[in-house]
Tab-separated table of C-alpha atoms and ligand atoms in Angstrom:
chain	number	residue	atom	x	y	z
A	1	MET	CA	-22.338	-69.501	-92.516
A	2	SER	CA	-25.181	-66.452	-91.638
A	3	LEU	CA	-26.284	-68.501	-89.005
A	4	PHE	CA	-23.241	-68.769	-86.948
A	5	ALA	CA	-22.922	-64.901	-87.291
A	6	ASP	CA	-26.152	-63.961	-85.856
A	7	LEU	CA	-25.723	-66.914	-83.053
A	8	GLN	CA	-22.718	-64.488	-82.106
A	9	ALA	CA	-23.920	-61.617	-82.613
A	10	LEU	CA	-26.767	-62.631	-80.661
A	11	THR	CA	-24.521	-63.702	-78.109
A	12	ALA	CA	-22.193	-60.649	-77.771
A	13	ALA	CA	-25.569	-58.361	-77.440
A	14	ALA	CA	-26.829	-60.437	-74.979
A	15	ARG	CA	-23.496	-59.880	-73.047
A	16	ALA	CA	-24.295	-56.360	-73.426
A	17	ALA	CA	-26.996	-56.384	-71.801
A	18	THR	CA	-26.218	-58.499	-69.134
A	19	ASP	CA	-23.323	-55.700	-68.297
A	20	ALA	CA	-26.054	-52.759	-68.317
A	21	ALA	CA	-28.665	-54.468	-66.267
A	22	LYS	CA	-29.133	-51.328	-63.462
A	23	SER	CA	-31.861	-54.009	-61.624
A	24	ARG	CA	-33.190	-56.995	-60.759
A	25	GLU	CA	-35.925	-56.051	-63.110
A	26	ASP	CA	-33.564	-54.893	-65.912
A	27	LEU	CA	-31.893	-58.111	-65.671
A	28	ALA	CA	-34.986	-60.731	-65.479
A	29	ALA	CA	-36.467	-58.476	-68.910
A	30	ALA	CA	-32.640	-58.652	-70.673
A	31	LYS	CA	-33.030	-63.239	-69.613
A	32	ASN	CA	-36.266	-63.279	-71.395
A	33	LEU	CA	-35.532	-61.502	-74.110
A	34	PHE	CA	-32.968	-63.936	-75.161
A	35	LEU	CA	-32.547	-66.693	-73.079
A	36	GLY	CA	-36.577	-66.919	-72.909
A	37	ARG	CA	-38.900	-70.162	-74.376
A	38	SER	CA	-39.513	-67.220	-77.476
A	39	GLY	CA	-36.905	-65.626	-77.288
A	40	GLN	CA	-34.237	-64.822	-79.309
A	41	LEU	CA	-32.244	-67.858	-79.280
A	42	ASN	CA	-35.008	-70.039	-79.480
A	43	ASN	CA	-36.041	-68.132	-82.954
A	44	LEU	CA	-32.451	-68.509	-84.124
A	45	MET	CA	-32.552	-72.269	-82.923
A	46	GLY	CA	-36.208	-72.727	-85.107
A	47	ARG	CA	-34.073	-71.322	-88.769
A	48	ILE	CA	-31.757	-74.148	-88.216
A	49	LYS	CA	-33.867	-76.133	-90.962
A	50	GLU	CA	-32.362	-73.296	-92.875
A	51	LEU	CA	-28.518	-74.840	-92.943
A	52	PRO	CA	-26.778	-78.188	-94.711
A	53	ASN	CA	-27.491	-81.718	-92.568
A	54	ALA	CA	-24.024	-81.240	-92.074
A	55	GLU	CA	-23.516	-78.118	-90.187
A	56	LYS	CA	-26.557	-79.262	-88.544
A	57	GLY	CA	-24.579	-80.846	-85.950
A	58	ALA	CA	-22.299	-78.188	-85.647
A	59	PHE	CA	-24.405	-75.894	-84.674
A	60	GLY	CA	-26.856	-77.197	-82.202
A	61	GLN	CA	-23.955	-77.260	-80.333
A	62	ALA	CA	-22.350	-73.805	-80.367
A	63	MET	CA	-25.959	-72.730	-79.396
A	64	ASN	CA	-26.055	-75.194	-76.371
A	65	ALA	CA	-23.028	-73.137	-75.118
A	66	ALA	CA	-23.772	-70.639	-75.736
A	67	LYS	CA	-27.402	-70.621	-73.713
A	68	ASN	CA	-25.082	-72.115	-71.008
A	69	GLU	CA	-22.573	-69.042	-71.497
A	70	LEU	CA	-25.469	-66.486	-70.910
A	71	THR	CA	-27.381	-68.128	-68.110
A	72	ALA	CA	-24.061	-68.429	-66.615
A	73	ALA	CA	-23.624	-64.552	-67.369
A	74	PHE	CA	-27.025	-63.499	-65.993
A	75	GLU	CA	-26.749	-65.591	-63.368
A	76	THR	CA	-22.968	-63.947	-62.487
A	77	ALA	CA	-24.806	-60.620	-62.799
A	78	ALA	CA	-27.887	-60.840	-60.670
A	79	GLN	CA	-24.774	-61.364	-57.850
A	80	LYS	CA	-24.431	-57.303	-58.460
A	81	PHE	CA	-28.085	-57.178	-57.104
A	82	ALA	CA	-27.916	-59.671	-54.085
A	83	GLY	CA	-27.131	-57.088	-51.764
A	84	ALA	CA	-29.598	-53.849	-52.603
A	85	GLU	CA	-32.238	-56.954	-51.447
A	86	LYS	CA	-29.963	-57.359	-47.711
A	87	LEU	CA	-30.530	-53.843	-46.966
A	88	LEU	CA	-33.850	-53.900	-47.108
A	89	PRO	CA	-35.339	-53.225	-43.718
A	90	ASP	CA	-35.859	-55.944	-41.471
A	91	PRO	CA	-39.686	-56.948	-40.965
A	92	THR	CA	-38.642	-57.761	-37.808
A	93	LEU	CA	-37.133	-54.801	-36.277
A	94	PRO	CA	-40.063	-52.539	-34.454
A	95	PRO	CA	-40.713	-49.842	-36.212
A	96	LYS	CA	-38.192	-45.932	-36.477
A	97	THR	CA	-40.092	-43.332	-34.381
A	98	ARG	CA	-40.053	-39.775	-34.397
A	99	PRO	CA	-38.272	-37.938	-31.624
A	100	LEU	CA	-40.252	-36.302	-28.867
A	101	GLY	CA	-40.001	-33.124	-28.333
A	102	THR	CA	-39.592	-32.379	-24.265
A	103	LEU	CA	-40.816	-29.311	-22.266
A	104	HIS	CA	-37.100	-26.509	-21.737
A	105	PRO	CA	-36.175	-27.273	-18.500
A	106	LEU	CA	-36.702	-24.027	-17.014
A	107	ARG	CA	-40.105	-24.508	-18.073
A	108	GLN	CA	-39.921	-27.409	-16.217
A	109	MET	CA	-38.875	-26.080	-13.189
A	110	ARG	CA	-41.275	-23.277	-13.295
A	111	ASP	CA	-43.959	-26.096	-13.687
A	112	ARG	CA	-42.576	-27.978	-10.371
A	113	ILE	CA	-42.330	-25.183	-8.491
A	114	ALA	CA	-46.009	-23.690	-9.966
A	115	GLY	CA	-46.704	-27.170	-8.460
A	116	ILE	CA	-45.504	-27.076	-4.805
A	117	PHE	CA	-47.024	-23.844	-3.668
A	118	GLY	CA	-49.942	-24.575	-6.455
A	119	ARG	CA	-50.969	-26.882	-3.074
A	120	LEU	CA	-50.416	-24.214	-0.783
A	121	GLY	CA	-53.606	-22.170	-2.967
A	122	PHE	CA	-50.957	-20.249	-4.830
A	123	ALA	CA	-52.263	-19.830	-8.259
A	124	VAL	CA	-50.006	-18.844	-11.606
A	125	ALA	CA	-50.583	-15.527	-12.430
A	126	GLY	CA	-48.852	-13.150	-15.616
A	127	GLY	CA	-48.417	-9.554	-16.906
A	128	PRO	CA	-46.533	-7.499	-19.931
A	129	GLU	CA	-42.331	-7.951	-20.021
A	130	MET	CA	-43.012	-4.649	-21.136
A	131	GLU	CA	-43.291	-2.844	-18.171
A	132	ASP	CA	-44.058	1.210	-17.523
A	133	ASP	CA	-42.327	3.133	-14.789
A	134	PHE	CA	-45.623	2.949	-12.317
A	135	HIS	CA	-45.500	-0.767	-11.951
A	136	ASN	CA	-42.028	-2.126	-12.843
A	137	PHE	CA	-40.557	1.436	-9.776
A	138	GLN	CA	-42.930	3.492	-8.207
A	139	ALA	CA	-45.688	1.314	-6.754
A	140	LEU	CA	-42.868	-1.018	-5.810
A	141	ASN	CA	-41.312	1.750	-3.079
A	142	ILE	CA	-38.525	2.824	-5.559
A	143	PRO	CA	-37.602	6.006	-4.847
A	144	PRO	CA	-37.062	8.331	-8.340
A	145	ASP	CA	-33.187	8.415	-6.804
A	146	HIS	CA	-32.861	4.366	-6.484
A	147	PRO	CA	-29.602	2.691	-7.785
A	148	ALA	CA	-31.775	0.097	-9.717
A	149	ARG	CA	-33.632	2.521	-11.575
A	150	ASP	CA	-30.093	3.757	-13.578
A	151	ASN	CA	-30.438	3.549	-16.992
A	152	ALA	CA	-27.762	0.985	-17.213
A	153	GLU	CA	-29.988	-1.387	-15.049
A	154	THR	CA	-32.680	-1.455	-17.238
A	155	PHE	CA	-33.504	-1.955	-20.561
A	156	ALA	CA	-35.300	1.227	-22.189
A	157	LEU	CA	-37.948	1.376	-24.704
A	158	VAL	CA	-38.192	3.950	-27.473
A	159	GLY	CA	-41.178	5.674	-27.492
A	160	GLY	CA	-41.450	5.337	-23.064
A	161	GLY	CA	-41.808	2.273	-20.922
A	162	LEU	CA	-38.992	-0.527	-20.264
A	163	LEU	CA	-38.540	-4.343	-20.092
A	164	ARG	CA	-39.254	-5.600	-16.672
A	165	SER	CA	-36.424	-5.399	-14.408
A	166	GLN	CA	-38.418	-7.995	-11.910
A	167	THR	CA	-40.793	-10.263	-11.953
A	168	SER	CA	-42.499	-7.743	-8.765
A	169	SER	CA	-44.496	-5.988	-11.302
A	170	VAL	CA	-47.176	-8.768	-11.654
A	171	GLN	CA	-47.312	-8.189	-7.713
A	172	ILE	CA	-48.532	-4.661	-8.484
A	173	ARG	CA	-50.881	-5.101	-11.648
A	174	THR	CA	-52.356	-8.055	-9.250
A	175	MET	CA	-53.344	-6.016	-6.522
A	176	GLU	CA	-54.931	-3.715	-8.069
A	177	LYS	CA	-57.009	-5.959	-9.829
A	178	MET	CA	-58.017	-7.914	-7.037
A	179	ARG	CA	-59.370	-7.440	-3.531
A	180	PRO	CA	-57.246	-9.703	-0.822
A	181	PRO	CA	-56.733	-12.494	-0.094
A	182	ILE	CA	-54.970	-13.073	-2.843
A	183	ARG	CA	-52.216	-15.929	-3.241
A	184	ILE	CA	-50.198	-15.979	-6.633
A	185	LEU	CA	-47.097	-16.701	-7.930
A	186	ALA	CA	-45.690	-14.642	-11.238
A	187	PRO	CA	-43.511	-16.672	-13.382
A	188	GLY	CA	-41.781	-14.910	-16.180
A	189	SER	CA	-38.881	-13.701	-17.983
A	190	VAL	CA	-36.985	-10.255	-16.799
A	191	TYR	CA	-34.536	-8.204	-18.676
A	192	ARG	CA	-31.267	-6.188	-17.283
A	193	PRO	CA	-28.664	-4.992	-19.768
A	194	ASP	CA	-26.068	-6.814	-17.496
A	195	ALA	CA	-22.088	-8.224	-19.689
A	196	VAL	CA	-23.431	-11.890	-20.391
A	197	ASP	CA	-21.227	-14.572	-18.879
A	198	ALA	CA	-21.781	-18.113	-16.946
A	199	THR	CA	-23.141	-16.596	-14.608
A	200	HIS	CA	-24.746	-13.335	-15.610
A	201	HIS	CA	-27.467	-12.923	-18.377
A	202	TYR	CA	-29.383	-9.764	-20.099
A	203	HIS	CA	-32.855	-11.943	-20.214
A	204	PHE	CA	-33.628	-14.443	-17.268
A	205	HIS	CA	-35.871	-16.076	-15.834
A	206	GLN	CA	-37.645	-15.699	-12.445
A	207	ILE	CA	-40.447	-16.859	-10.345
A	208	GLU	CA	-42.695	-14.160	-8.125
A	209	GLY	CA	-45.001	-15.464	-4.601
A	210	LEU	CA	-47.206	-12.511	-3.438
A	211	ALA	CA	-49.517	-14.021	-0.931
A	212	VAL	CA	-51.928	-11.046	1.219
A	213	ASP	CA	-54.316	-11.160	3.966
A	214	THR	CA	-55.667	-9.429	7.014
A	215	ARG	CA	-53.484	-12.054	9.176
A	216	VAL	CA	-50.322	-13.020	7.151
A	217	THR	CA	-46.977	-13.126	9.331
A	218	LEU	CA	-43.406	-13.874	9.116
A	219	ALA	CA	-44.386	-16.873	10.272
A	220	ASP	CA	-46.390	-17.651	7.994
A	221	LEU	CA	-44.031	-16.313	5.276
A	222	LYS	CA	-41.280	-18.907	6.617
A	223	SER	CA	-43.540	-22.340	6.789
A	224	CYS	CA	-44.402	-21.107	3.020
A	225	LEU	CA	-40.551	-21.246	1.989
A	226	LEU	CA	-39.846	-23.929	4.935
A	227	PHE	CA	-42.633	-26.650	2.595
A	228	PHE	CA	-41.422	-25.315	-0.515
A	229	ALA	CA	-37.538	-25.693	0.469
A	230	ARG	CA	-37.857	-30.005	1.710
A	231	GLU	CA	-40.685	-30.452	-1.632
A	232	MET	CA	-37.793	-29.365	-3.621
A	233	PHE	CA	-34.634	-30.415	-1.697
A	234	GLY	CA	-35.686	-33.194	-0.126
A	235	ASP	CA	-37.282	-33.825	3.979
A	236	ALA	CA	-33.829	-32.798	4.896
A	237	ALA	CA	-34.024	-29.683	3.866
A	238	ARG	CA	-33.208	-26.268	7.043
A	239	ILE	CA	-33.323	-23.066	5.901
A	240	ARG	CA	-32.398	-20.050	7.223
A	241	LEU	CA	-33.725	-16.249	6.849
A	242	ARG	CA	-30.767	-14.145	6.757
A	243	PRO	CA	-31.235	-10.048	7.184
A	244	SER	CA	-31.935	-8.294	3.772
A	245	PHE	CA	-32.747	-5.416	1.799
A	246	PHE	CA	-35.399	-4.968	-0.819
A	247	PRO	CA	-37.574	-1.637	-1.061
A	248	PHE	CA	-41.001	-3.502	-1.772
A	249	THR	CA	-39.935	-5.662	1.225
A	250	GLU	CA	-39.853	-4.606	4.907
A	251	PRO	CA	-38.697	-6.362	6.645
A	252	SER	CA	-36.571	-7.829	3.850
A	253	ALA	CA	-34.221	-11.422	3.967
A	254	GLU	CA	-32.499	-13.764	1.855
A	255	MET	CA	-33.584	-17.519	1.986
A	256	ASP	CA	-30.395	-20.124	2.476
A	257	VAL	CA	-31.033	-23.049	1.859
A	258	SER	CA	-28.733	-26.587	4.070
A	259	CYS	CA	-26.926	-27.757	1.883
A	260	VAL	CA	-27.603	-31.291	0.412
A	261	PHE	CA	-25.380	-32.447	-1.600
A	262	CYS	CA	-22.642	-32.347	0.778
A	263	GLY	CA	-25.359	-32.153	4.265
A	264	GLN	CA	-23.282	-28.953	5.173
A	265	ALA	CA	-20.109	-30.642	5.121
A	266	GLY	CA	-18.857	-28.554	2.703
A	267	CYS	CA	-18.627	-28.342	-1.038
A	268	ARG	CA	-17.903	-26.114	-4.157
A	269	ILE	CA	-22.018	-25.607	-4.591
A	270	CYS	CA	-22.373	-23.970	-0.886
A	271	LYS	CA	-19.320	-22.952	-1.922
A	272	ASN	CA	-17.681	-25.243	1.381
A	273	SER	CA	-20.500	-22.866	3.575
A	274	GLY	CA	-22.989	-25.749	4.029
A	275	TRP	CA	-25.639	-23.157	2.766
A	276	ILE	CA	-27.795	-21.794	-0.192
A	277	GLU	CA	-28.930	-18.618	-1.350
A	278	VAL	CA	-31.744	-19.570	-2.533
A	279	LEU	CA	-34.563	-16.425	-2.482
A	280	GLY	CA	-35.404	-13.073	-1.590
A	281	CYS	CA	-38.171	-12.627	0.394
A	282	GLY	CA	-39.661	-10.399	3.045
A	283	MET	CA	-42.481	-8.691	4.538
A	284	ILE	CA	-44.707	-6.214	2.010
A	285	ASP	CA	-44.391	-2.925	3.176
A	286	PRO	CA	-46.582	-0.584	3.415
A	287	ASN	CA	-46.459	2.279	1.124
A	288	VAL	CA	-46.397	-0.442	-1.828
A	289	PHE	CA	-50.021	-1.363	-0.435
A	290	ARG	CA	-50.552	2.304	-0.412
A	291	GLU	CA	-49.219	2.904	-3.888
A	292	VAL	CA	-52.796	0.061	-4.962
A	293	GLY	CA	-55.536	1.091	-2.980
A	294	TYR	CA	-54.958	-1.212	-0.215
A	295	ASP	CA	-55.406	-0.218	3.498
A	296	PRO	CA	-51.710	-0.720	5.286
A	297	GLU	CA	-53.239	-0.782	8.804
A	298	LYS	CA	-55.974	-3.689	7.433
A	299	TYR	CA	-53.812	-5.723	5.554
A	300	ARG	CA	-50.781	-8.167	5.544
A	301	GLY	CA	-48.583	-9.871	2.969
A	302	PHE	CA	-45.293	-10.999	1.927
A	303	ALA	CA	-44.329	-11.394	-1.081
A	304	PHE	CA	-40.693	-13.884	-2.255
A	305	GLY	CA	-38.807	-14.043	-6.116
A	306	ILE	CA	-37.165	-17.267	-7.286
A	307	GLY	CA	-34.924	-16.870	-10.244
A	308	LEU	CA	-35.481	-19.776	-12.185
A	309	ASP	CA	-31.887	-20.450	-14.024
A	310	ARG	CA	-30.285	-20.213	-10.644
A	311	MET	CA	-32.414	-23.296	-9.406
A	312	VAL	CA	-32.099	-25.336	-12.958
A	313	MET	CA	-28.512	-24.691	-12.753
A	314	LEU	CA	-28.226	-25.957	-9.144
A	315	THR	CA	-30.733	-29.055	-9.010
A	316	ALA	CA	-28.988	-30.651	-12.547
A	317	GLY	CA	-25.473	-29.158	-12.036
A	318	VAL	CA	-25.746	-27.007	-14.812
A	319	ASN	CA	-22.318	-24.525	-15.013
A	320	ASP	CA	-23.441	-21.457	-17.124
A	321	ILE	CA	-26.301	-19.730	-17.509
A	322	ARG	CA	-25.937	-19.807	-21.527
A	323	LEU	CA	-26.956	-22.918	-22.068
A	324	LEU	CA	-30.844	-22.240	-20.445
A	325	THR	CA	-30.551	-19.714	-23.928
A	326	ASP	CA	-28.398	-21.597	-26.457
A	327	SER	CA	-31.253	-24.118	-27.743
A	328	ASP	CA	-28.291	-26.881	-28.077
A	329	LEU	CA	-30.638	-29.962	-28.413
A	330	ARG	CA	-27.879	-31.695	-27.232
A	331	PHE	CA	-27.576	-30.106	-23.731
A	332	LEU	CA	-31.498	-29.902	-23.786
A	333	ARG	CA	-32.121	-33.799	-24.540
A	334	GLN	CA	-31.006	-34.528	-21.556
A	335	PHE	CA	-34.122	-32.565	-19.353
A	336	VAL	CA	-36.197	-35.244	-20.810
A	337	ALA	CA	-39.130	-35.055	-18.209
B	401	ZN	ZN1	-22.482	-28.156	-0.015
């Protein structure tokens, strides 16, 4: 009866192998080992001649039953892996793409403004963020007793100097290096020790414009700024200049743009005034020309300074300046150019 016992043992081993299979390949190998043409069951069948004739029929029946049972067991086990096959990628789907980076909204605004003034002949200029007293204050006609020099208004650097509190320092560096005519745009970071809240930050961004020539007038400044306002806010935009004060310009003005968000009917953005404050500007003070060795009798010029952060907030409806420096991708991804 040992052949019957061997068949029983083989059947048990084959069942164990179907349970242990961890993949379709495991299962195929096990099936071939037991049920294949030269598999173990067929080998056992070859030994049927060892049995007495009376038992051969019964053994043949037992062998067929075992084969049928194991074939069914392998098929059942194969269904375990059918799900995995479905998870393979559908070859008809478009390929996964890597997310593309995009320019920071401040950079986009900087490029947009540089493009507008570029059409008027302004070239982009740069200067250091670590400045000295002369370029940040003295040459800009900011006397030693001016409140802007207060330690609470600037970051002093260990070993002397300071972090520039305005991009106007680039005006001075440019005029030191070049002779008129000059038309430059100086974008960059500026630093003031302000407490951080929704509208203030110790690190913010300006874009400064400077034009110097022998015949530059306030009318040139005004037409230049009107062109900018219309390119930025649309053809319907109007501007107005309000008298103001900056140490390095005389006369000085704040420029407002008519509120394009409400058509001057009054809204939250213009605080119901119909006007939005956009920039500061003015005609270069003769004292600034003297500091850089230009003859104030010969040259005239104008300058303007735009808050980049404010422009982004205004045009994109951002209500918290901190979003511009927090590097939160959920925010930045909304500015895909
Ligand atoms: Zn409005």
